[in-house]
PDB file of C-alpha atoms in Angstrom:
ATOM      1  CA  MET T   1       0.000   0.000   0.000  1.00  0.00           C
ATOM      2  CA  PRO T   2       1.084   3.649  -0.360  1.00  0.00           C
ATOM      3  CA  SER T   3       3.437   4.726   2.386  1.00  0.00           C
ATOM      4  CA  ASP T   4       1.337   7.628   3.618  1.00  0.00           C
ATOM      5  CA  THR T   5      -2.309   8.078   4.595  1.00  0.00           C
ATOM      6  CA  PRO T   6      -4.321   9.639   1.741  1.00  0.00           C
ATOM      7  CA  ALA T   7      -4.889  13.389   2.086  1.00  0.00           C
ATOM      8  CA  LYS T   8      -7.037  15.865   0.202  1.00  0.00           C
ATOM      9  CA  HIS T   9      -5.315  17.057  -2.926  1.00  0.00           C
ATOM     10  CA  PRO T  10      -4.287  20.702  -2.380  1.00  0.00           C
ATOM     11  CA  GLU T  11      -5.706  21.885  -5.727  1.00  0.00           C
ATOM     12  CA  LEU T  12      -8.027  19.245  -7.175  1.00  0.00           C
ATOM     13  CA  GLN T  13     -11.407  19.350  -5.479  1.00  0.00           C
ATOM     14  CA  GLY T  14     -12.722  15.872  -4.750  1.00  0.00           C
ATOM     15  CA  TRP T  15      -9.331  14.255  -5.380  1.00  0.00           C
ATOM     16  CA  GLN T  16      -6.890  12.746  -2.918  1.00  0.00           C
ATOM     17  CA  SER T  17      -3.112  12.734  -2.834  1.00  0.00           C
ATOM     18  CA  LEU T  18      -1.379   9.394  -2.453  1.00  0.00           C
ATOM     19  CA  PHE T  19       2.359   8.920  -2.032  1.00  0.00           C
ATOM     20  CA  CYS T  20       4.654   5.947  -2.469  1.00  0.00           C
ATOM     21  CA  HIS T  21       8.408   5.545  -2.866  1.00  0.00           C
ATOM     22  CA  SER T  22      10.575   4.688  -5.837  1.00  0.00           C
ATOM     23  CA  GLY T  23      13.291   2.058  -5.631  1.00  0.00           C
ATOM     24  CA  ASP T  24      15.793   4.815  -4.869  1.00  0.00           C
ATOM     25  CA  ARG T  25      13.513   6.291  -2.190  1.00  0.00           C
ATOM     26  CA  LEU T  26      12.104   9.321  -3.970  1.00  0.00           C
ATOM     27  CA  ARG T  27       8.611  10.235  -2.827  1.00  0.00           C
ATOM     28  CA  LEU T  28       6.208   9.913  -5.761  1.00  0.00           C
ATOM     29  CA  HIS T  29       2.777  11.520  -5.935  1.00  0.00           C
ATOM     30  CA  ILE T  30      -0.420  10.126  -7.429  1.00  0.00           C
ATOM     31  CA  ALA T  31      -3.715  12.025  -7.555  1.00  0.00           C
ATOM     32  CA  GLU T  32      -6.802   9.844  -7.069  1.00  0.00           C
ATOM     33  CA  THR T  33     -10.524  10.288  -7.584  1.00  0.00           C
ATOM     34  CA  GLY T  34     -13.537   8.016  -8.030  1.00  0.00           C
ATOM     35  CA  ASN T  35     -14.513   4.786  -6.354  1.00  0.00           C
ATOM     36  CA  ARG T  36     -11.526   2.875  -5.039  1.00  0.00           C
ATOM     37  CA  HIS T  37     -13.655  -0.254  -4.670  1.00  0.00           C
ATOM     38  CA  ALA T  38     -15.364  -0.121  -8.071  1.00  0.00           C
ATOM     39  CA  ALA T  39     -15.848  -3.403  -9.905  1.00  0.00           C
ATOM     40  CA  ARG T  40     -14.859  -1.760 -13.182  1.00  0.00           C
ATOM     41  CA  LEU T  41     -11.178  -1.390 -14.011  1.00  0.00           C
ATOM     42  CA  PRO T  42      -9.351   1.753 -12.898  1.00  0.00           C
ATOM     43  CA  VAL T  43      -7.836   4.245 -15.334  1.00  0.00           C
ATOM     44  CA  ILE T  44      -4.140   5.148 -15.079  1.00  0.00           C
ATOM     45  CA  CYS T  45      -3.422   8.646 -16.438  1.00  0.00           C
ATOM     46  CA  LEU T  46       0.156   9.414 -17.487  1.00  0.00           C
ATOM     47  CA  PRO T  47       1.112  12.987 -18.463  1.00  0.00           C
ATOM     48  CA  GLY T  48       3.587  14.445 -20.945  1.00  0.00           C
ATOM     49  CA  LEU T  49       7.268  15.277 -20.492  1.00  0.00           C
ATOM     50  CA  THR T  50       6.967  18.329 -18.225  1.00  0.00           C
ATOM     51  CA  ARG T  51       3.345  17.857 -17.309  1.00  0.00           C
ATOM     52  CA  ASN T  52       1.599  16.666 -14.160  1.00  0.00           C
ATOM     53  CA  ALA T  53      -1.550  15.138 -12.713  1.00  0.00           C
ATOM     54  CA  LEU T  54      -3.487  18.416 -12.965  1.00  0.00           C
ATOM     55  CA  ASP T  55      -3.827  17.855 -16.725  1.00  0.00           C
ATOM     56  CA  PHE T  56      -6.373  15.103 -16.082  1.00  0.00           C
ATOM     57  CA  GLU T  57      -8.745  17.008 -13.797  1.00  0.00           C
ATOM     58  CA  VAL T  58     -11.558  17.485 -16.304  1.00  0.00           C
ATOM     59  CA  VAL T  59     -11.440  14.112 -18.035  1.00  0.00           C
ATOM     60  CA  GLY T  60     -10.736  12.298 -14.767  1.00  0.00           C
ATOM     61  CA  ASN T  61     -13.791  13.834 -13.119  1.00  0.00           C
ATOM     62  CA  ARG T  62     -15.971  12.741 -16.027  1.00  0.00           C
ATOM     63  CA  ILE T  63     -14.638   9.182 -16.008  1.00  0.00           C
ATOM     64  CA  ALA T  64     -15.236   8.900 -12.261  1.00  0.00           C
ATOM     65  CA  ARG T  65     -18.686  10.495 -12.417  1.00  0.00           C
ATOM     66  CA  ASP T  66     -20.080   8.840 -15.534  1.00  0.00           C
ATOM     67  CA  GLN T  67     -18.573   5.364 -15.172  1.00  0.00           C
ATOM     68  CA  GLY T  68     -17.893   5.065 -11.442  1.00  0.00           C
ATOM     69  CA  ARG T  69     -14.247   4.192 -12.046  1.00  0.00           C
ATOM     70  CA  ARG T  70     -11.219   4.846  -9.917  1.00  0.00           C
ATOM     71  CA  VAL T  71      -8.905   7.310 -11.686  1.00  0.00           C
ATOM     72  CA  LEU T  72      -5.228   7.724 -10.806  1.00  0.00           C
ATOM     73  CA  ALA T  73      -3.110  10.505 -12.328  1.00  0.00           C
ATOM     74  CA  PHE T  74       0.657  10.287 -11.869  1.00  0.00           C
ATOM     75  CA  ASP T  75       3.356  12.865 -11.226  1.00  0.00           C
ATOM     76  CA  TYR T  76       6.682  11.501 -12.460  1.00  0.00           C
ATOM     77  CA  ARG T  77       9.843  12.219 -10.483  1.00  0.00           C
ATOM     78  CA  GLY T  78      10.738  15.873 -10.936  1.00  0.00           C
ATOM     79  CA  ARG T  79       7.178  16.913 -11.740  1.00  0.00           C
ATOM     80  CA  GLY T  80       4.179  18.131  -9.795  1.00  0.00           C
ATOM     81  CA  LEU T  81       4.179  17.034  -6.154  1.00  0.00           C
ATOM     82  CA  SER T  82       6.761  14.262  -6.594  1.00  0.00           C
ATOM     83  CA  ASP T  83      10.319  14.692  -5.347  1.00  0.00           C
ATOM     84  CA  TYR T  84      12.906  16.160  -7.667  1.00  0.00           C
ATOM     85  CA  ASP T  85      15.927  13.996  -8.434  1.00  0.00           C
ATOM     86  CA  SER T  86      19.399  15.318  -7.636  1.00  0.00           C
ATOM     87  CA  ASP T  87      20.668  13.366 -10.655  1.00  0.00           C
ATOM     88  CA  TRP T  88      18.974  14.759 -13.774  1.00  0.00           C
ATOM     89  CA  LYS T  89      20.104  11.732 -15.793  1.00  0.00           C
ATOM     90  CA  LYS T  90      17.435   9.719 -13.960  1.00  0.00           C
ATOM     91  CA  TYR T  91      14.762  11.708 -15.775  1.00  0.00           C
ATOM     92  CA  ASP T  92      14.742   8.771 -18.118  1.00  0.00           C
ATOM     93  CA  LEU T  93      11.916   6.711 -19.594  1.00  0.00           C
ATOM     94  CA  MET T  94      13.205   3.418 -18.204  1.00  0.00           C
ATOM     95  CA  VAL T  95      13.605   4.874 -14.704  1.00  0.00           C
ATOM     96  CA  GLU T  96      10.115   6.341 -14.901  1.00  0.00           C
ATOM     97  CA  LEU T  97       8.828   2.971 -16.058  1.00  0.00           C
ATOM     98  CA  GLU T  98      10.322   1.366 -12.945  1.00  0.00           C
ATOM     99  CA  ASP T  99       8.682   4.090 -10.841  1.00  0.00           C
ATOM    100  CA  LEU T 100       5.329   3.408 -12.490  1.00  0.00           C
ATOM    101  CA  HIS T 101       5.554  -0.332 -11.856  1.00  0.00           C
ATOM    102  CA  ALA T 102       6.581   0.269  -8.235  1.00  0.00           C
ATOM    103  CA  ALA T 103       3.588   2.539  -7.737  1.00  0.00           C
ATOM    104  CA  LEU T 104       1.140   0.089  -9.327  1.00  0.00           C
ATOM    105  CA  THR T 105       2.457  -2.625  -7.028  1.00  0.00           C
ATOM    106  CA  ALA T 106       2.190  -0.348  -3.982  1.00  0.00           C
ATOM    107  CA  LEU T 107      -1.347   0.619  -4.964  1.00  0.00           C
ATOM    108  CA  GLY T 108      -2.351  -3.010  -5.445  1.00  0.00           C
ATOM    109  CA  ILE T 109      -3.455  -2.563  -9.070  1.00  0.00           C
ATOM    110  CA  PRO T 110      -3.054  -5.790 -11.072  1.00  0.00           C
ATOM    111  CA  ARG T 111      -4.883  -4.597 -14.200  1.00  0.00           C
ATOM    112  CA  ALA T 112      -6.030  -1.235 -15.559  1.00  0.00           C
ATOM    113  CA  LEU T 113      -6.864   0.880 -18.575  1.00  0.00           C
ATOM    114  CA  PHE T 114      -4.140   3.369 -19.522  1.00  0.00           C
ATOM    115  CA  LEU T 115      -4.479   6.932 -20.822  1.00  0.00           C
ATOM    116  CA  GLY T 116      -1.073   8.320 -21.800  1.00  0.00           C
ATOM    117  CA  THR T 117      -0.355  11.787 -23.175  1.00  0.00           C
ATOM    118  CA  SER T 118       2.843  12.066 -25.237  1.00  0.00           C
ATOM    119  CA  ARG T 119       5.569  10.702 -22.901  1.00  0.00           C
ATOM    120  CA  GLY T 120       2.808   8.918 -21.011  1.00  0.00           C
ATOM    121  CA  GLY T 121       1.940   7.115 -24.228  1.00  0.00           C
ATOM    122  CA  LEU T 122       5.529   5.945 -24.575  1.00  0.00           C
ATOM    123  CA  LEU T 123       5.349   4.603 -21.012  1.00  0.00           C
ATOM    124  CA  THR T 124       2.112   2.835 -21.934  1.00  0.00           C
ATOM    125  CA  MET T 125       3.804   1.103 -24.865  1.00  0.00           C
ATOM    126  CA  LEU T 126       6.758   0.131 -22.675  1.00  0.00           C
ATOM    127  CA  THR T 127       4.349  -1.262 -20.079  1.00  0.00           C
ATOM    128  CA  ALA T 128       2.826  -3.454 -22.796  1.00  0.00           C
ATOM    129  CA  ILE T 129       6.307  -4.920 -23.344  1.00  0.00           C
ATOM    130  CA  THR T 130       7.519  -5.237 -19.753  1.00  0.00           C
ATOM    131  CA  ARG T 131       4.300  -5.923 -17.869  1.00  0.00           C
ATOM    132  CA  PRO T 132       1.625  -6.842 -20.424  1.00  0.00           C
ATOM    133  CA  GLY T 133      -0.725  -8.430 -17.920  1.00  0.00           C
ATOM    134  CA  VAL T 134      -1.489  -5.089 -16.282  1.00  0.00           C
ATOM    135  CA  LEU T 135      -2.723  -3.498 -19.509  1.00  0.00           C
ATOM    136  CA  ALA T 136      -6.407  -4.005 -20.370  1.00  0.00           C
ATOM    137  CA  GLY T 137      -6.714  -1.197 -22.918  1.00  0.00           C
ATOM    138  CA  ALA T 138      -4.674   1.759 -24.144  1.00  0.00           C
ATOM    139  CA  ILE T 139      -5.425   5.347 -25.100  1.00  0.00           C
ATOM    140  CA  LEU T 140      -2.495   7.233 -26.626  1.00  0.00           C
ATOM    141  CA  ASN T 141      -2.865  11.005 -26.726  1.00  0.00           C
ATOM    142  CA  ASP T 142      -0.904  12.482 -29.634  1.00  0.00           C
ATOM    143  CA  ILE T 143       2.032  10.113 -29.670  1.00  0.00           C
ATOM    144  CA  GLY T 144       2.806   7.325 -32.054  1.00  0.00           C
ATOM    145  CA  ALA T 145       5.147   4.954 -33.776  1.00  0.00           C
ATOM    146  CA  ILE T 146       6.746   7.760 -35.789  1.00  0.00           C
ATOM    147  CA  ILE T 147       7.636  10.960 -33.941  1.00  0.00           C
ATOM    148  CA  GLU T 148       8.013  14.015 -36.166  1.00  0.00           C
ATOM    149  CA  ALA T 149      11.333  15.833 -35.755  1.00  0.00           C
ATOM    150  CA  GLN T 150       9.753  19.275 -36.070  1.00  0.00           C
ATOM    151  CA  GLY T 151       7.571  18.585 -33.054  1.00  0.00           C
ATOM    152  CA  LEU T 152      10.535  17.420 -30.983  1.00  0.00           C
ATOM    153  CA  ALA T 153      12.525  20.482 -32.046  1.00  0.00           C
ATOM    154  CA  ARG T 154       9.717  22.759 -30.900  1.00  0.00           C
ATOM    155  CA  ILE T 155       9.485  21.007 -27.524  1.00  0.00           C
ATOM    156  CA  ARG T 156      13.243  21.249 -27.027  1.00  0.00           C
ATOM    157  CA  SER T 157      13.100  24.957 -27.803  1.00  0.00           C
ATOM    158  CA  TYR T 158      11.040  25.784 -24.720  1.00  0.00           C
ATOM    159  CA  VAL T 159      11.489  23.080 -22.038  1.00  0.00           C
ATOM    160  CA  GLY T 160      13.258  24.681 -19.092  1.00  0.00           C
ATOM    161  CA  LYS T 161      13.786  27.901 -21.056  1.00  0.00           C
ATOM    162  CA  ILE T 162      10.539  29.826 -20.622  1.00  0.00           C
ATOM    163  CA  PRO T 163      11.143  33.043 -18.654  1.00  0.00           C
ATOM    164  CA  THR T 164       9.283  32.903 -15.352  1.00  0.00           C
ATOM    165  CA  PRO T 165       6.294  35.271 -15.569  1.00  0.00           C
ATOM    166  CA  ARG T 166       5.751  37.866 -12.859  1.00  0.00           C
ATOM    167  CA  SER T 167       1.970  37.409 -12.781  1.00  0.00           C
ATOM    168  CA  GLU T 168      -0.765  35.110 -14.030  1.00  0.00           C
ATOM    169  CA  ASP T 169      -1.686  37.669 -16.696  1.00  0.00           C
ATOM    170  CA  GLN T 170       1.884  37.585 -17.991  1.00  0.00           C
ATOM    171  CA  ALA T 171       1.828  33.767 -17.796  1.00  0.00           C
ATOM    172  CA  VAL T 172      -1.207  33.687 -20.093  1.00  0.00           C
ATOM    173  CA  ILE T 173       0.476  36.050 -22.562  1.00  0.00           C
ATOM    174  CA  THR T 174       3.587  33.849 -22.555  1.00  0.00           C
ATOM    175  CA  LEU T 175       1.608  30.677 -23.227  1.00  0.00           C
ATOM    176  CA  LYS T 176      -0.433  32.298 -25.988  1.00  0.00           C
ATOM    177  CA  HIS T 177       2.807  33.401 -27.647  1.00  0.00           C
ATOM    178  CA  LEU T 178       4.257  29.883 -27.459  1.00  0.00           C
ATOM    179  CA  PHE T 179       1.191  27.773 -28.166  1.00  0.00           C
ATOM    180  CA  GLY T 180      -1.440  30.064 -29.673  1.00  0.00           C
ATOM    181  CA  GLY T 181      -0.868  28.634 -33.148  1.00  0.00           C
ATOM    182  CA  SER T 182      -1.497  25.119 -31.852  1.00  0.00           C
ATOM    183  CA  PHE T 183      -4.613  26.069 -29.880  1.00  0.00           C
ATOM    184  CA  PRO T 184      -6.248  28.908 -31.818  1.00  0.00           C
ATOM    185  CA  GLU T 185      -9.737  28.628 -30.355  1.00  0.00           C
ATOM    186  CA  GLU T 186      -9.098  28.279 -26.602  1.00  0.00           C
ATOM    187  CA  SER T 187     -10.902  30.738 -24.325  1.00  0.00           C
ATOM    188  CA  ASP T 188      -9.217  33.110 -21.887  1.00  0.00           C
ATOM    189  CA  GLU T 189     -10.512  30.876 -19.091  1.00  0.00           C
ATOM    190  CA  SER T 190      -8.822  27.866 -20.700  1.00  0.00           C
ATOM    191  CA  TRP T 191      -5.503  29.719 -21.066  1.00  0.00           C
ATOM    192  CA  LEU T 192      -5.601  30.755 -17.410  1.00  0.00           C
ATOM    193  CA  ALA T 193      -6.296  27.169 -16.326  1.00  0.00           C
ATOM    194  CA  PHE T 194      -3.395  26.038 -18.520  1.00  0.00           C
ATOM    195  CA  ALA T 195      -1.097  28.625 -16.916  1.00  0.00           C
ATOM    196  CA  ARG T 196      -2.030  27.402 -13.457  1.00  0.00           C
ATOM    197  CA  ARG T 197      -1.043  23.874 -14.470  1.00  0.00           C
ATOM    198  CA  VAL T 198       2.350  25.076 -15.739  1.00  0.00           C
ATOM    199  CA  TRP T 199       3.293  27.328 -12.799  1.00  0.00           C
ATOM    200  CA  ARG T 200       2.495  27.402  -9.091  1.00  0.00           C
ATOM    201  CA  SER T 201       2.809  30.199  -6.564  1.00  0.00           C
ATOM    202  CA  GLU T 202       5.677  29.918  -4.081  1.00  0.00           C
ATOM    203  CA  ASN T 203       6.481  32.753  -1.666  1.00  0.00           C
ATOM    204  CA  GLY T 204       4.582  35.176  -3.857  1.00  0.00           C
ATOM    205  CA  GLN T 205       6.368  34.144  -7.060  1.00  0.00           C
ATOM    206  CA  LEU T 206       5.417  31.834  -9.899  1.00  0.00           C
ATOM    207  CA  VAL T 207       7.670  28.797 -10.342  1.00  0.00           C
ATOM    208  CA  PRO T 208       7.456  25.904 -12.842  1.00  0.00           C
ATOM    209  CA  ARG T 209       5.775  22.698 -11.745  1.00  0.00           C
ATOM    210  CA  TYR T 210       8.729  20.682 -13.037  1.00  0.00           C
ATOM    211  CA  ASP T 211      12.464  20.474 -12.549  1.00  0.00           C
ATOM    212  CA  THR T 212      13.984  22.645 -15.271  1.00  0.00           C
ATOM    213  CA  ASN T 213      16.889  20.186 -15.428  1.00  0.00           C
ATOM    214  CA  LEU T 214      14.584  18.197 -17.700  1.00  0.00           C
ATOM    215  CA  MET T 215      15.931  20.397 -20.500  1.00  0.00           C
ATOM    216  CA  ARG T 216      19.288  18.631 -20.119  1.00  0.00           C
ATOM    217  CA  THR T 217      17.759  15.310 -21.159  1.00  0.00           C
ATOM    218  CA  LEU T 218      16.961  16.795 -24.579  1.00  0.00           C
ATOM    219  CA  ALA T 219      20.295  18.502 -25.195  1.00  0.00           C
ATOM    220  CA  ASP T 220      21.938  15.596 -27.034  1.00  0.00           C
ATOM    221  CA  LEU T 221      19.046  14.885 -29.409  1.00  0.00           C
ATOM    222  CA  ASP T 222      20.370  14.981 -32.969  1.00  0.00           C
ATOM    223  CA  LEU T 223      17.336  16.018 -34.949  1.00  0.00           C
ATOM    224  CA  GLU T 224      19.312  15.976 -38.187  1.00  0.00           C
ATOM    225  CA  LYS T 225      19.261  12.178 -38.067  1.00  0.00           C
ATOM    226  CA  PRO T 226      16.066  10.188 -38.666  1.00  0.00           C
ATOM    227  CA  ILE T 227      14.258   9.359 -35.440  1.00  0.00           C
ATOM    228  CA  PRO T 228      14.021   5.546 -35.135  1.00  0.00           C
ATOM    229  CA  PRO T 229      10.428   4.375 -35.614  1.00  0.00           C
ATOM    230  CA  LEU T 230       8.688   2.724 -32.674  1.00  0.00           C
ATOM    231  CA  TRP T 231       6.631   0.121 -34.523  1.00  0.00           C
ATOM    232  CA  PRO T 232       7.895  -2.809 -32.365  1.00  0.00           C
ATOM    233  CA  GLN T 233       6.945  -0.917 -29.194  1.00  0.00           C
ATOM    234  CA  PHE T 234       3.573   0.024 -30.639  1.00  0.00           C
ATOM    235  CA  ASP T 235       2.887  -3.550 -31.744  1.00  0.00           C
ATOM    236  CA  ALA T 236       3.105  -4.655 -28.115  1.00  0.00           C
ATOM    237  CA  LEU T 237      -0.321  -3.019 -27.693  1.00  0.00           C
ATOM    238  CA  LYS T 238      -1.956  -5.383 -30.218  1.00  0.00           C
ATOM    239  CA  PRO T 239      -3.502  -7.758 -27.634  1.00  0.00           C
ATOM    240  CA  VAL T 240      -5.648  -4.945 -26.159  1.00  0.00           C
ATOM    241  CA  PRO T 241      -8.259  -2.478 -27.472  1.00  0.00           C
ATOM    242  CA  PHE T 242      -6.732   0.805 -28.604  1.00  0.00           C
ATOM    243  CA  LEU T 243      -7.812   4.430 -29.033  1.00  0.00           C
ATOM    244  CA  LEU T 244      -5.534   6.996 -30.641  1.00  0.00           C
ATOM    245  CA  ILE T 245      -6.211  10.694 -30.110  1.00  0.00           C
ATOM    246  CA  ARG T 246      -4.521  13.095 -32.510  1.00  0.00           C
ATOM    247  CA  GLY T 247      -4.604  16.858 -32.371  1.00  0.00           C
ATOM    248  CA  GLU T 248      -5.780  18.170 -35.725  1.00  0.00           C
ATOM    249  CA  LEU T 249      -2.881  20.669 -35.685  1.00  0.00           C
ATOM    250  CA  SER T 250      -0.285  18.337 -34.158  1.00  0.00           C
ATOM    251  CA  ASP T 251       3.319  18.672 -35.320  1.00  0.00           C
ATOM    252  CA  LEU T 252       4.442  15.546 -33.405  1.00  0.00           C
ATOM    253  CA  LEU T 253       2.045  12.929 -34.807  1.00  0.00           C
ATOM    254  CA  SER T 254       1.097  13.075 -38.481  1.00  0.00           C
ATOM    255  CA  GLN T 255      -2.295  12.078 -39.850  1.00  0.00           C
ATOM    256  CA  GLU T 256      -0.568   9.505 -42.059  1.00  0.00           C
ATOM    257  CA  THR T 257       1.093   7.846 -39.057  1.00  0.00           C
ATOM    258  CA  ALA T 258      -2.139   7.935 -37.058  1.00  0.00           C
ATOM    259  CA  GLU T 259      -4.099   6.174 -39.798  1.00  0.00           C
ATOM    260  CA  ALA T 260      -1.330   3.607 -40.266  1.00  0.00           C
ATOM    261  CA  MET T 261      -1.311   2.847 -36.533  1.00  0.00           C
ATOM    262  CA  VAL T 262      -5.034   2.184 -36.396  1.00  0.00           C
ATOM    263  CA  ALA T 263      -4.935  -0.042 -39.489  1.00  0.00           C
ATOM    264  CA  ARG T 264      -1.901  -1.975 -38.243  1.00  0.00           C
ATOM    265  CA  HIS T 265      -3.325  -2.529 -34.749  1.00  0.00           C
ATOM    266  CA  GLN T 266      -6.279  -4.480 -36.126  1.00  0.00           C
ATOM    267  CA  GLN T 267      -4.150  -6.858 -38.210  1.00  0.00           C
ATOM    268  CA  GLY T 268      -2.586 -10.192 -37.303  1.00  0.00           C
ATOM    269  CA  GLU T 269      -3.220 -12.885 -34.743  1.00  0.00           C
ATOM    270  CA  PHE T 270      -3.745 -10.532 -31.797  1.00  0.00           C
ATOM    271  CA  GLY T 271      -5.456  -7.706 -33.666  1.00  0.00           C
ATOM    272  CA  GLN T 272      -7.938  -5.859 -31.452  1.00  0.00           C
ATOM    273  CA  PRO T 273     -10.427  -3.062 -32.154  1.00  0.00           C
ATOM    274  CA  ALA T 274      -8.755   0.295 -32.795  1.00  0.00           C
ATOM    275  CA  ARG T 275     -10.181   3.780 -33.120  1.00  0.00           C
ATOM    276  CA  LEU T 276      -8.870   7.178 -34.177  1.00  0.00           C
ATOM    277  CA  HIS T 277     -10.258  10.414 -32.758  1.00  0.00           C
ATOM    278  CA  ILE T 278      -9.176  13.810 -34.068  1.00  0.00           C
ATOM    279  CA  ALA T 279      -9.302  16.631 -31.505  1.00  0.00           C
ATOM    280  CA  PRO T 280     -10.408  19.641 -33.569  1.00  0.00           C
ATOM    281  CA  LYS T 281      -8.368  22.868 -33.617  1.00  0.00           C
ATOM    282  CA  GLN T 282      -5.789  21.500 -31.180  1.00  0.00           C
ATOM    283  CA  GLY T 283      -2.097  20.762 -31.568  1.00  0.00           C
ATOM    284  CA  HIS T 284       0.272  18.821 -29.347  1.00  0.00           C
ATOM    285  CA  ALA T 285      -1.054  17.612 -27.069  1.00  0.00           C
ATOM    286  CA  PRO T 286      -4.866  17.763 -26.971  1.00  0.00           C
ATOM    287  CA  LEU T 287      -6.111  19.054 -23.619  1.00  0.00           C
ATOM    288  CA  LEU T 288      -8.729  16.294 -23.182  1.00  0.00           C
ATOM    289  CA  GLU T 289     -11.303  18.875 -22.122  1.00  0.00           C
ATOM    290  CA  ASP T 290     -13.578  19.295 -25.165  1.00  0.00           C
ATOM    291  CA  GLU T 291     -16.810  17.337 -25.172  1.00  0.00           C
ATOM    292  CA  PRO T 292     -16.205  15.290 -28.370  1.00  0.00           C
ATOM    293  CA  THR T 293     -12.836  14.060 -27.072  1.00  0.00           C
ATOM    294  CA  ILE T 294     -14.199  13.228 -23.630  1.00  0.00           C
ATOM    295  CA  ALA T 295     -17.109  11.380 -25.256  1.00  0.00           C
ATOM    296  CA  ALA T 296     -14.676   9.367 -27.392  1.00  0.00           C
ATOM    297  CA  ILE T 297     -12.675   8.421 -24.288  1.00  0.00           C
ATOM    298  CA  LEU T 298     -15.775   7.427 -22.292  1.00  0.00           C
ATOM    299  CA  ASP T 299     -17.131   5.363 -25.175  1.00  0.00           C
ATOM    300  CA  PHE T 300     -13.817   3.568 -25.610  1.00  0.00           C
ATOM    301  CA  LEU T 301     -13.509   2.782 -21.888  1.00  0.00           C
ATOM    302  CA  ALA T 302     -17.063   1.430 -21.825  1.00  0.00           C
ATOM    303  CA  SER T 303     -16.388  -0.868 -24.776  1.00  0.00           C
ATOM    304  CA  ALA T 304     -12.976  -2.029 -23.521  1.00  0.00           C
ATOM    305  CA  ASP T 305     -14.342  -2.771 -20.038  1.00  0.00           C
ATOM    306  CA  PRO T 306     -18.148  -2.995 -20.034  1.00  0.00           C
ATOM    307  CA  ALA T 307     -20.167  -2.666 -16.856  1.00  0.00           C
TER     308      ALA T 307
END
């Protein structure tokens, strides 16, 4: 079981904060909502590279409310309410995979449905390879077997390099400047909510919700060379139902790759149902807050794990 007694999450109303420890004794945070004793399978939500559990507030609330499921949203080491690592080289997918498995064991979760945004989708694919029995269904949010170099270059250009805003108003302006082209129809309310998920207030100042040393993990990427395709990792998902969400304006996952993934998933001995949902007027990565996308997620979960 988690090492500490559950407490109310400091920012997510109706959610709890759980903590467990990694193999190297870092304190890892998981946000939880819904019915812990539900008969239906829980949903494991895994965020993007610099992101955190707050990204899943809206969709997590709907999953818990409409389907009575337990929802668990993870903060990787160095993000959100989890401990930062003194060794930035441990901000590594394989280390984070070990952390995820340790947390699932501590939480007593033998099987679940996974919803992974970007890096979280990579961790979902790796889980299908290393611990396939735990995976009952997979939703990948704007990540795939071929990662577009232009999208990676854009991510590398801002991770750990965004000037810290002096106010929430300035934070919104900063985010609109960086991401306005990818999210042209978001409301001012949505931009403010986004800003509050990127920065938190500490001693009257805004600070990032992630360790800026994460930028060092991207420094050695050679984007002049072709990025190796991840078809073998993706194929590990074939034994389970699959939903792919792509942002209509995504520069990380092409429409061609998305369509190829869905077609490929349904082929062969273990082929399972696969669906593609396009999040309209959104880039990388879809926010999972618009009604059509939430409906697609709820419908997929219901079909992958009926009541």
